[in-house]
Structures are given as C-alpha cells and as structure tokens.
Amino acid sequence: LPNHAAVLDVLHHVYFAQMNWPALRDLFPKLRKAKVLSNQEVEELEVKLAIESLKISSLECQTLLVANRLPHLQLVWGGFVRAVQKNPHVVYCYAQALVENKLDDEAELMLRKSVSNHWHRASVDLYGRLRVIEAHRQLKTLESWKNEHPNDAVLLLALGRIHLRHQQKDVARD
C-alpha cells in the first residue's frame, strides 16, 4: 500500500533524515493529499524543499554560462507557489543563489521588495554586501530602512559597508 498514510509518513521521515530532497519533493503531493502532516508541517516542509531546491539549482548554475544562469534560476523560482515566494527565508535563499551566480542586480530588486514588506536581518546583511550598478539606489534604500529601524546593528553595518565602498570613511565609521 504505497499510498497509505503510515507508509507515506515513514518515507517522509526517511527521506528527510537522508536529506534526499528530490525524493521528498516527489513525495510531497502525496503527503499533502493523504493529510499525513498538519497544515503547519506542510508549510514548513514546502519552505524547506524550496530552500533546498534553490541551493541545488545554485550549484548547478555555476557550471553554466553566465548568460544562462538567470533563466535557470527563474525557472526554479517560478515553480514555487506564491505563498512560498513571499517567505523571507526563501527570498533570502533565492537572492543568495543569484549572488553566488554573479547576478547581484537581480538580487537587489528581490531583497529590496522583500525587506520592505517583511524585516529580515539576514536579507539586510546580504543587501549590504551586494555589488550593484546603481549603488546610489542601494544607499537610499538602506537610509530609508534606517528611518524605520534606527538602531538595528545589521542595518548599520550594511550602511557602513556601502559608505566604505564609496570611500566615505568618516560616514562609514559613524
């Protein structure tokens, strides 16, 4: 009985323990249909699978030509449901995959939108490390976030990095 709830639950735990993300991703629709997991567990697993898919895709992209990397990552990103795409942890992982594949400008746009909606400190840190063409927009965005979160250490560090990149050592130190 391969579709029995108990069998699916055991498979879920085995694949998770083995970190066999492709097999778990294939099993996910059956888990959802059989209601083996609670709604919260389904959401958590869906986010975990998205993050792991992005990590795998990022590594795969590094073997491709730079021009082919963005379409490959966008294809993976487009396969996620809207709720997963709005999760700050998934957005952070997607942005990190973009950065690892020399696509900082695309990562900047994703992070700017995400952090403006949901404050996520790891995303702010990554945003401060980006090397983008329009660095002034990046600086303005960080300054606007500073108005909302004036004492956030990660944000202040990100601002310092950007100012240092612009050879504004005194402002960066402050």
Coordinates of C-alpha atoms in Angstrom, one line a residue:
L1 CA 0.0 0.0 0.0
P2 CA 2.4 2.7 -1.2
N3 CA -0.2 5.5 -0.7
H4 CA -1.2 4.5 2.8
A5 CA -0.7 7.4 5.3
A6 CA 1.6 5.4 7.6
V7 CA 3.9 4.4 4.7
L8 CA 4.0 7.9 3.4
D9 CA 4.9 9.2 6.9
V10 CA 7.7 6.7 7.3
L11 CA 9.0 7.6 3.8
H12 CA 8.8 11.3 4.7
H13 CA 10.9 10.8 7.8
V14 CA 13.4 8.5 6.0
Y15 CA 13.9 11.0 3.1
F16 CA 14.2 13.9 5.5
A17 CA 16.8 12.1 7.6
Q18 CA 18.8 11.2 4.4
M19 CA 18.4 14.8 3.1
N20 CA 17.1 13.3 -0.1
W21 CA 15.3 16.5 -1.2
P22 CA 14.4 15.4 -4.8
A23 CA 12.7 12.2 -3.5
L24 CA 10.9 14.2 -0.8
R25 CA 9.8 16.8 -3.4
D26 CA 8.3 14.0 -5.5
L27 CA 6.6 12.6 -2.4
F28 CA 5.2 16.0 -1.2
P29 CA 2.0 16.0 -3.3
K30 CA 1.1 12.5 -1.9
L31 CA 1.8 13.7 1.7
R32 CA -0.4 16.7 1.2
K33 CA -3.2 14.7 -0.4
A34 CA -3.2 12.0 2.3
K35 CA -3.1 14.7 5.0
V36 CA -0.2 12.9 6.7
L37 CA 1.1 16.3 8.0
S38 CA -0.6 19.2 9.8
N39 CA -1.0 22.4 7.8
Q40 CA 1.9 24.0 9.7
E41 CA 4.1 21.0 8.9
V42 CA 3.1 21.1 5.2
E43 CA 4.0 24.8 5.1
E44 CA 7.4 24.2 6.8
L45 CA 8.2 21.3 4.6
E46 CA 7.3 23.3 1.5
V47 CA 9.6 26.1 2.5
K48 CA 12.4 23.6 3.3
L49 CA 12.0 22.0 -0.1
A50 CA 12.1 25.4 -1.8
I51 CA 15.3 26.4 0.0
E52 CA 17.0 23.1 -0.8
S53 CA 15.9 23.3 -4.4
L54 CA 17.4 26.8 -4.7
K55 CA 20.7 25.6 -3.1
I56 CA 20.9 22.7 -5.6
S57 CA 20.0 24.9 -8.5
S58 CA 22.6 27.5 -7.5
L59 CA 25.3 24.8 -7.6
E60 CA 24.0 23.6 -11.0
C61 CA 24.0 27.1 -12.4
Q62 CA 27.7 27.7 -11.6
T63 CA 28.5 25.2 -14.3
L64 CA 26.5 27.1 -16.9
L65 CA 27.5 30.2 -18.9
V66 CA 26.7 33.4 -17.0
A67 CA 24.0 34.3 -19.6
N68 CA 22.2 31.1 -19.0
R69 CA 22.1 31.3 -15.2
L70 CA 19.3 33.7 -14.6
P71 CA 16.7 31.8 -16.8
H72 CA 17.6 28.6 -15.0
L73 CA 17.1 30.2 -11.5
Q74 CA 14.0 32.0 -12.6
L75 CA 12.5 28.7 -13.8
V76 CA 13.1 27.2 -10.4
W77 CA 11.7 30.3 -8.7
G78 CA 8.6 30.2 -10.9
G79 CA 7.8 26.7 -9.8
F80 CA 7.1 27.8 -6.3
V81 CA 3.6 28.8 -5.1
R82 CA 3.0 32.5 -4.3
A83 CA 3.0 31.9 -0.5
V84 CA 6.4 30.2 -0.7
Q85 CA 7.8 33.1 -2.9
K86 CA 6.7 35.6 -0.2
N87 CA 8.5 33.7 2.6
P88 CA 11.5 35.9 3.7
H89 CA 13.7 32.8 4.2
V90 CA 13.0 31.6 0.7
V91 CA 13.6 35.1 -0.8
Y92 CA 16.9 35.3 1.0
C93 CA 17.9 31.9 -0.3
Y94 CA 16.9 32.9 -3.9
A95 CA 18.8 36.2 -3.6
Q96 CA 21.8 34.3 -2.2
A97 CA 21.7 31.9 -5.2
L98 CA 21.6 35.0 -7.5
V99 CA 24.6 36.5 -5.8
E100 CA 26.5 33.2 -6.0
N101 CA 25.9 33.3 -9.8
K102 CA 27.0 36.9 -10.3
L103 CA 23.5 38.3 -10.6
D104 CA 23.7 41.0 -7.9
D105 CA 21.4 43.4 -9.6
E106 CA 18.5 40.9 -9.8
A107 CA 19.2 40.0 -6.1
E108 CA 19.0 43.7 -5.2
L109 CA 15.5 44.0 -6.6
M110 CA 14.2 40.9 -4.8
L111 CA 15.7 41.8 -1.5
R112 CA 14.5 45.4 -1.7
K113 CA 10.9 44.4 -2.2
S114 CA 11.1 41.6 0.4
V115 CA 12.7 43.5 3.2
S116 CA 10.3 46.5 2.6
N117 CA 7.4 44.1 3.3
H118 CA 9.0 41.8 5.9
W119 CA 12.0 42.8 8.0
H120 CA 14.6 40.0 7.7
R121 CA 18.0 40.8 9.2
A122 CA 19.9 38.2 7.1
S123 CA 18.4 39.7 3.9
V124 CA 19.5 43.2 5.1
D125 CA 23.1 41.9 5.7
L126 CA 23.1 40.3 2.2
Y127 CA 21.7 43.5 0.7
G128 CA 24.6 45.5 2.2
R129 CA 27.1 43.1 0.6
L130 CA 25.7 43.4 -3.0
R131 CA 27.8 44.9 -5.7
V132 CA 25.2 46.6 -7.9
I133 CA 25.4 49.0 -10.8
E134 CA 23.1 51.6 -9.1
A135 CA 24.8 51.8 -5.8
H136 CA 23.1 55.1 -5.0
R137 CA 19.7 53.4 -5.1
Q138 CA 21.1 50.8 -2.7
L139 CA 22.3 53.5 -0.4
K140 CA 18.9 55.4 -0.5
T141 CA 17.1 52.1 0.3
L142 CA 19.3 51.4 3.3
E143 CA 18.8 55.0 4.5
S144 CA 15.0 54.7 4.2
W145 CA 15.2 51.4 6.2
K146 CA 17.3 53.2 8.8
N147 CA 14.4 55.6 9.4
E148 CA 12.2 52.6 10.3
H149 CA 14.9 50.7 12.2
P150 CA 17.3 53.3 13.5
N151 CA 19.2 51.1 16.0
D152 CA 19.4 47.8 14.0
A153 CA 23.1 46.7 14.2
V154 CA 22.9 44.6 10.9
L155 CA 21.4 47.6 9.1
L156 CA 24.1 50.0 10.4
L157 CA 26.8 47.5 9.4
A158 CA 25.3 47.3 5.9
L159 CA 25.3 51.1 5.6
G160 CA 28.9 51.2 6.8
R161 CA 29.9 48.8 4.1
I162 CA 28.2 50.8 1.4
H163 CA 29.7 54.1 2.6
L164 CA 33.1 52.4 2.8
R165 CA 32.7 51.2 -0.8
H166 CA 32.1 54.9 -1.8
Q167 CA 35.3 55.9 0.0
Q168 CA 33.3 57.8 2.7
K169 CA 35.3 56.5 5.6
D170 CA 34.1 59.1 8.2
V171 CA 30.4 58.4 7.4
A172 CA 31.1 54.7 7.4
R173 CA 32.7 54.9 10.8
D174 CA 29.8 56.8 12.2

